[in-house]
Amino acid sequence: MYGSSMRFLLLFSRQGKLRLQKWFTPLPERERKKIVRDMTTLVLARKPRTCNFLHWKDLKIVYKRYASLYFCCALEEQENELLALEILHRYVELLDKYFGNVCELDIIFNFEKAYFILDEFLMGGEVQETSKQSIANSIEASDMLQETMEEYMSKPAF
Amino acid sequence: MSDVVEKTLTALPSLLSLDSQSGAGKLSSTSKLGGLIRSITELTSKHEEEKLINRELAAIKEQVSSPNTSMRQMKEIMVRAIYCEMLGYEASFSYIHAIKLAQQGSAIEKRVGYLAVSLFLNESHDLLLLLVNTVLKDLQSTNLIEVCMALTVVSQLFPKDMIPAILPLVEEKLTNPKEIIRRKAVLALHKFYLIAPNQVQHIHSKFRKALCDKDPGVMTASLHIYLQLIKENPDSYKDLTGSFVAILRQVVGGKLPVDFNYHNVPAPWLQIQLLRILSLLGKDDQSTSELMYEVLDESLRRAEMNHNITYAILYECVKAIYTIYPKSELLEKAAKCIGNFVVSPKINLKYLGLKALTYVVQQDASLALQHQMTIIECLDHSDSIIKRETLEVLFRITNVKNVAVIVEKMLDFLKLCNDDYTIIDLVGKVAELAEKYSPNNEWFIQTMNVVFSLGGELMHPDIPNNFLRLLAQGFGSEEEEQQQLRVFAVDSYLTLLESDTAHLPQRFLQVISWALGEFSYLKDGLEPCKVTKLLAKLLDERNVTSESRSWILSAMAKLSAGPGAAALALQVSERYSSSLDTVLRQQALELLHLSQDPELHARVLPHGAAWDSFEVDSSLSFLDSFVSEALSQGAAPYKAPHQRQEELRQEKALSLEPYSISLPVSLSSCSITDRQSPTLLSMSSSLSGNSNELKAGSSTLKLEGVKRVWGKEGYLHQQDAVEEAAQVEEAATPALPLSPQQGGAESQQTHGDLTVVEQEKQKLASSLFVGLGSQNSTFLMGKSDSTSQQFRRKTRAADSTSSGVSERSSSSSHSSCSDFLHNNLLEDSQNSLNTQKIGVSNGTHEGPVTQSFQTANGIPEEDGEELGNPLPVIVDSDVASIGTETSKETSPFLDAGMVLVQPCSPQTELRDFVQPGSSGITQTSLRSQFPPELSQLPHSDISLLSSDHSLSLSACRAYRDDALLFVIILSNCSQSSTNGLSVQLDCKQLKVASLRGNALENLPAHSMSVCWYALLMEEPHTQVTVAGSVSYRAVPGHTQTLQFTDKLFLTDFIRPLTLSTEEYGKLWLSFSQDVRQNLKLIQGEGDPLRATLSALKEQLQLHIVDIIGSEGIVACRLLPDSPCLLHCRIHGGSLAVWLRSPLLSLPDCLLYYCQKTLEEC
């Protein structure tokens, strides 16, 4: 296990349904399933007005609830929990900017888009780009492919 | 931009339009996925969902395998497959199609293909190899988006072995005109560096270029790599400190484009990354730290307390300030800042404040004093996470005076805790505190009882082992005290056994039976047969494991001599002599014989004999005649277990198990507690083998029937004393700055109208924070506390035969040592008396220092001989088995690891070269100080480690066959002599084979002495840092410490492994894991293979076993005894190398140096 600053990121609903999962370190399938189970039970069991952090094995879990969705990520012990909260927050802002007043349904029905946005924001567990504008630009560029493929292909290289 | 969002919004069911374009007239993909999602949400049971998904998967399966499915349809099928996998259903049949989609689809389809691959596959999945070509193609694409996709997938998952294939292309992207490509390429390289550091060794110069990139985004990305590099080796990057400081200054000053702002804070991620790098660079380095004081100050000042992100920066800033070389002005500001965190009503901030306190209090415990009321409130916080973090703070401020209260709080928490990980951690901490600061024997035994009950099978096996060793050897104080401890233990265990034992964890039962077997005779009026009866009862319990039974039986064997016990022993041994468990059967028979033959019993298991009077002949030489007789009658010679295994393996076609050398592990893990019967050796090794067994149920067990003597009454008694002490201290330090809370609390106290709750809190506070007051000045020596503690643990683990210093004495001396540091203002005179006597300040509250402790510390050589015995045997058998001849003339191993101090006479010439840093230090003059056994060894240059006005330390590495000797040369360059010199060395990653390295005697003015440690690297690391300290007294009563660090490399621990081609072949087959790598060939005159191999041999101490045609086999070993085999072959223009080793990470580490060597050639 090597150290990228974030180990995994999960999105799940209040009912414990997984909506998105991103693993930044290689883990066998069984381990992943166990982690998802552990995370949903741990986080959903938290009482209101407790802090947004948890210990799990040797990792720090940072989670935050936005409407009906929980955003939850795992960090190494020495990482900065507040910063991780802001990473989650920025991701929500990015989703919001893309979907416009994002809600859980947007993410359920367009989860692949949520993944694409995440890939522009985080890479290998590290923050790659923090500017909302730049991320929107690159997502837009990729999305454009879909509609004007032919037109685009005739253009000179980007 | 808003129109883009709008467009995507209106196109939210966007794919709908896309599919209508496809015009196939079938249902659109969204409605298919949407339909699936909708029908799932309508379902009521898990069973229905399963049925639906299975139907869906069957449909998908059919579609993907149909040749008529277009890539566009495939894309929407993949999305559905991803969805099914997310719900927890397996769709492995679609993996290959995901790869196909990434390969053949147009850009937009490719994107889904790549996404599916990165979600479906693991880094080690075989199918991933099929992706390599696609990635290669896309990396060379002229389409920006395709390149981006390829880089993204590469940093998400890529087979490690295939990195060389794409590395040149990724490198090339570092010069791409588009910054987004450069940034992604840098991050991809970062990922490569993490998974295979040796692959990107050669492009360090390109990282520097990325750091200087004109785009701040690329520069930020490169910092991820630098953070990693600097973490591993801060010294090589000190020259960049100025640049990092300059960047941070610009960022803090708002010089970056607003694009990088986050909630009006300039590039917070970049700031934090820089702060982390700076703290690594400034650690233990005054001159580097000085460069950054100003910018850190500015960061603190600029960050306004208004947003989470600024708190995050502040936290990192405070952390940096406390990590680098301290500056009091900054520390003060940082402490104030932490204060704001701790008192914040926001719970997240409070948590982070507590987290910061855990390391801040190590340097300045008075900060905890300022926040005592908050800490007390947090102890009762409804959120257990906050509670846990508070305990962590308390753990760091524990001392002899508050240990009882803090341990009680920790145990209270433990009783309610049901998380295994937390239990293991906390139980270990409680045990550590109890050993270190125990106020009295009774408390110690009771606390350890709770530890064993709560920790159960989860806790670290060291805890019971250390406890037993402590019980066995005592703590070097008076014999009476020691006996009292044992009697307490016996008493409390008898009480436990008389009540219900079903809930006691196995480990605890083992501790109990050993202690009863060994010490129950100490209790007056206790019939051995009473104890035997209790043990027999325990033996019959159903839930007792056979491992515990074996402990119980050996306890009974010890007790079987007494009247009445024999009959019972007979009964028991009859029952177990037919046991299926061979160990139990053997022990039952031993019990039978011992109980019937009192004479034999008295000889084998004498009562209360001093532990050091036993000589264990672990070479079993008394069997020599028996063996030679058997051999002469044609018996096969003995083969060690692993040798037999190896032979067995060769008969099999495939060896699936990693090669393991089991013998040394089991021998070294057998602790002193087994000393009384050599036959127990096997048992103790099985104990360590089983120690990982976890039993979940045991965590909830409660200890019933234990007198909680240390509970309320004991605690109250303790508290009285403690409060008194607190008052004394407060009086003694009137200058103590009072925090608002504390001041407030005090005034309340004087008014006398406290509520009961408040009073209790106040009481708790005074008992928790006692002993911290005397060090309100910034406490910079705090770090030495933790290092010496680690060192102590280390020696204990390494020290299988145990030294003359009893465990207890070392722990109490340690505690008092830190105590001394804490209280030096008040107790100076008292301590100085003691320190003069023994070289380690030792003013325990438990009484004067005893003779045994002195001798133990003073004359290490004597034990050295004796202690050295068991280990050479291991080395011998082991090394011989892998075919080396190295062990033949090895001197007793630990013997040479001892510290020998040789003050030297020629004082006149020393005067000039021992000046710190003076160029006058000549290698030869220092070398002339080496004792003969050292000077014959090859060794590195001598370098200056550290110095102060009176002492200067130099070091060099001497390469002995069986260990690396880390030689420390101490020279006294002052006019007066120094006393009580003591050296401590610490390195977590290495095994320090020297038993203990301190207790040097006095060093006259202008003289030198040499000492050395024998080091072994059991786990491969490319390099490790050793840190240590020398404490000494130049002025009587005033102990000074000189810290030093040095680096050791893997190559220091590599020795040639001499073996024949046949032996090599056998060994090769016994390992299964291969690592393959292409290396550069040295092209010169003559055979390039020979040239390359001999270059490696020269530089890395490898042994060339054989060279046949274009292939060569090479072998080496990592000290102590881990072989690594290299099989080299010329392939194309390079040298293909396969490596095998029982240590999985050794090949990688070794490759790193092979590459480095060949690059330099």
PDB file of C-alpha atoms in Angstrom, chain B residues 593-705:
ATOM      1  CA  HIS B 593       8.315 -38.081  35.861  1.00  0.00           C
ATOM      2  CA  LEU B 594       8.972 -34.885  37.724  1.00  0.00           C
ATOM      3  CA  SER B 595       6.233 -35.432  40.245  1.00  0.00           C
ATOM      4  CA  GLN B 596       7.507 -38.910  41.045  1.00  0.00           C
ATOM      5  CA  ASP B 597      11.131 -38.019  41.327  1.00  0.00           C
ATOM      6  CA  PRO B 598      11.658 -35.149  43.760  1.00  0.00           C
ATOM      7  CA  GLU B 599      15.382 -35.278  43.295  1.00  0.00           C
ATOM      8  CA  LEU B 600      15.099 -34.799  39.566  1.00  0.00           C
ATOM      9  CA  HIS B 601      12.552 -32.072  40.148  1.00  0.00           C
ATOM     10  CA  ALA B 602      14.863 -30.201  42.460  1.00  0.00           C
ATOM     11  CA  ARG B 603      17.622 -30.400  39.922  1.00  0.00           C
ATOM     12  CA  VAL B 604      15.564 -29.411  36.888  1.00  0.00           C
ATOM     13  CA  LEU B 605      13.278 -26.855  38.445  1.00  0.00           C
ATOM     14  CA  PRO B 606      14.893 -25.434  41.559  1.00  0.00           C
ATOM     15  CA  HIS B 607      12.814 -22.992  43.577  1.00  0.00           C
ATOM     16  CA  GLY B 608      13.568 -19.342  43.359  1.00  0.00           C
ATOM     17  CA  ALA B 609      17.018 -19.702  41.915  1.00  0.00           C
ATOM     18  CA  ALA B 610      18.375 -16.523  40.449  1.00  0.00           C
ATOM     19  CA  TRP B 611      17.442 -16.433  36.824  1.00  0.00           C
ATOM     20  CA  ASP B 612      20.958 -15.782  35.656  1.00  0.00           C
ATOM     21  CA  SER B 613      22.274 -18.897  37.324  1.00  0.00           C
ATOM     22  CA  PHE B 614      20.849 -20.953  34.489  1.00  0.00           C
ATOM     23  CA  GLU B 615      22.931 -21.797  31.570  1.00  0.00           C
ATOM     24  CA  VAL B 616      20.990 -22.967  28.612  1.00  0.00           C
ATOM     25  CA  ASP B 617      23.145 -25.027  26.340  1.00  0.00           C
ATOM     26  CA  SER B 618      21.259 -24.167  23.223  1.00  0.00           C
ATOM     27  CA  SER B 619      23.782 -25.898  21.015  1.00  0.00           C
ATOM     28  CA  LEU B 620      22.733 -29.106  22.780  1.00  0.00           C
ATOM     29  CA  SER B 621      26.351 -30.172  23.009  1.00  0.00           C
ATOM     30  CA  PHE B 622      25.530 -32.761  25.651  1.00  0.00           C
ATOM     31  CA  LEU B 623      23.926 -34.768  22.900  1.00  0.00           C
ATOM     32  CA  ASP B 624      27.089 -34.867  20.825  1.00  0.00           C
ATOM     33  CA  SER B 625      28.067 -38.373  21.818  1.00  0.00           C
ATOM     34  CA  PHE B 626      24.561 -39.612  21.173  1.00  0.00           C
ATOM     35  CA  VAL B 627      24.596 -38.047  17.731  1.00  0.00           C
ATOM     36  CA  SER B 628      28.000 -39.382  16.778  1.00  0.00           C
ATOM     37  CA  GLU B 629      26.969 -42.833  17.889  1.00  0.00           C
ATOM     38  CA  ALA B 630      23.839 -42.685  15.787  1.00  0.00           C
ATOM     39  CA  LEU B 631      25.791 -41.402  12.828  1.00  0.00           C
ATOM     40  CA  SER B 632      28.310 -44.175  13.110  1.00  0.00           C
ATOM     41  CA  GLN B 633      25.445 -46.603  12.978  1.00  0.00           C
ATOM     42  CA  GLY B 634      24.388 -45.189   9.673  1.00  0.00           C
ATOM     43  CA  ALA B 635      21.749 -42.653  10.675  1.00  0.00           C
ATOM     44  CA  ALA B 636      21.170 -39.765   8.281  1.00  0.00           C
ATOM     45  CA  PRO B 637      22.730 -36.485   9.384  1.00  0.00           C
ATOM     46  CA  TYR B 638      20.401 -33.871  10.790  1.00  0.00           C
ATOM     47  CA  LYS B 639      18.881 -31.373   8.452  1.00  0.00           C
ATOM     48  CA  ALA B 640      17.331 -28.150   9.568  1.00  0.00           C
ATOM     49  CA  PRO B 641      13.595 -27.897   8.924  1.00  0.00           C
ATOM     50  CA  HIS B 642      13.919 -25.429   6.093  1.00  0.00           C
ATOM     51  CA  GLN B 643      16.494 -27.625   4.432  1.00  0.00           C
ATOM     52  CA  ARG B 644      14.116 -30.507   4.558  1.00  0.00           C
ATOM     53  CA  GLN B 645      11.359 -28.307   3.218  1.00  0.00           C
ATOM     54  CA  GLU B 646      13.550 -27.277   0.391  1.00  0.00           C
ATOM     55  CA  GLU B 647      14.287 -30.860  -0.550  1.00  0.00           C
ATOM     56  CA  LEU B 648      10.649 -31.715  -0.376  1.00  0.00           C
ATOM     57  CA  ARG B 649       9.911 -28.805  -2.608  1.00  0.00           C
ATOM     58  CA  GLN B 650      12.237 -29.949  -5.291  1.00  0.00           C
ATOM     59  CA  GLU B 651      10.214 -33.074  -5.596  1.00  0.00           C
ATOM     60  CA  LYS B 652       7.150 -31.030  -6.219  1.00  0.00           C
ATOM     61  CA  ALA B 653       6.707 -29.346  -9.540  1.00  0.00           C
ATOM     62  CA  LEU B 654       5.754 -25.953  -8.215  1.00  0.00           C
ATOM     63  CA  SER B 655       6.638 -24.315  -4.989  1.00  0.00           C
ATOM     64  CA  LEU B 656       3.839 -22.153  -3.861  1.00  0.00           C
ATOM     65  CA  GLU B 657       5.082 -21.078  -0.505  1.00  0.00           C
ATOM     66  CA  PRO B 658       7.620 -18.349  -0.081  1.00  0.00           C
ATOM     67  CA  TYR B 659      10.947 -19.475   1.200  1.00  0.00           C
ATOM     68  CA  SER B 660      11.083 -19.039   4.886  1.00  0.00           C
ATOM     69  CA  ILE B 661      13.845 -19.338   7.373  1.00  0.00           C
ATOM     70  CA  SER B 662      11.919 -20.275  10.410  1.00  0.00           C
ATOM     71  CA  LEU B 663      14.611 -21.198  12.829  1.00  0.00           C
ATOM     72  CA  PRO B 664      16.088 -17.884  13.829  1.00  0.00           C
ATOM     73  CA  VAL B 665      12.700 -16.324  14.255  1.00  0.00           C
ATOM     74  CA  SER B 666      11.478 -18.873  16.688  1.00  0.00           C
ATOM     75  CA  LEU B 667      14.676 -18.868  18.656  1.00  0.00           C
ATOM     76  CA  SER B 668      14.925 -15.177  18.999  1.00  0.00           C
ATOM     77  CA  SER B 669      11.330 -14.890  19.971  1.00  0.00           C
ATOM     78  CA  CYS B 670      11.642 -17.235  22.873  1.00  0.00           C
ATOM     79  CA  SER B 671      11.791 -15.089  25.866  1.00  0.00           C
ATOM     80  CA  ILE B 672      13.525 -15.368  29.138  1.00  0.00           C
ATOM     81  CA  THR B 673      10.370 -16.641  30.713  1.00  0.00           C
ATOM     82  CA  ASP B 674      10.978 -20.034  29.227  1.00  0.00           C
ATOM     83  CA  ARG B 675      14.347 -20.392  30.719  1.00  0.00           C
ATOM     84  CA  GLN B 676      13.568 -23.111  33.149  1.00  0.00           C
ATOM     85  CA  SER B 677      12.992 -25.819  30.671  1.00  0.00           C
ATOM     86  CA  PRO B 678      14.673 -26.079  27.339  1.00  0.00           C
ATOM     87  CA  THR B 679      11.836 -28.201  26.106  1.00  0.00           C
ATOM     88  CA  LEU B 680       9.649 -25.162  26.278  1.00  0.00           C
ATOM     89  CA  LEU B 681      11.491 -23.579  23.423  1.00  0.00           C
ATOM     90  CA  SER B 682       9.191 -25.116  20.905  1.00  0.00           C
ATOM     91  CA  MET B 683       6.211 -24.020  22.832  1.00  0.00           C
ATOM     92  CA  SER B 684       7.171 -20.435  22.990  1.00  0.00           C
ATOM     93  CA  SER B 685       7.716 -20.323  19.299  1.00  0.00           C
ATOM     94  CA  SER B 686       4.314 -21.710  18.727  1.00  0.00           C
ATOM     95  CA  LEU B 687       3.047 -19.016  21.002  1.00  0.00           C
ATOM     96  CA  SER B 688       4.504 -16.321  18.868  1.00  0.00           C
ATOM     97  CA  GLY B 689       3.178 -18.063  15.833  1.00  0.00           C
ATOM     98  CA  ASN B 690      -0.313 -18.092  17.123  1.00  0.00           C
ATOM     99  CA  SER B 691      -0.232 -14.680  18.512  1.00  0.00           C
ATOM    100  CA  ASN B 692      -2.042 -13.215  15.590  1.00  0.00           C
ATOM    101  CA  GLU B 693      -5.157 -15.135  16.244  1.00  0.00           C
ATOM    102  CA  LEU B 694      -7.884 -12.677  16.883  1.00  0.00           C
ATOM    103  CA  LYS B 695     -10.896 -13.426  18.896  1.00  0.00           C
ATOM    104  CA  ALA B 696     -13.547 -10.846  18.534  1.00  0.00           C
ATOM    105  CA  GLY B 697     -15.689 -11.908  21.437  1.00  0.00           C
ATOM    106  CA  SER B 698     -13.066 -11.416  24.034  1.00  0.00           C
ATOM    107  CA  SER B 699     -13.121  -7.673  23.734  1.00  0.00           C
ATOM    108  CA  THR B 700     -16.353  -7.376  25.589  1.00  0.00           C
ATOM    109  CA  LEU B 701     -15.251  -9.479  28.504  1.00  0.00           C
ATOM    110  CA  LYS B 702     -15.417  -7.905  31.894  1.00  0.00           C
ATOM    111  CA  LEU B 703     -13.163  -8.688  34.727  1.00  0.00           C
ATOM    112  CA  GLU B 704     -15.248  -9.898  37.611  1.00  0.00           C
ATOM    113  CA  GLY B 705     -14.187 -10.684  41.084  1.00  0.00           C
TER     114      GLY B 705
END
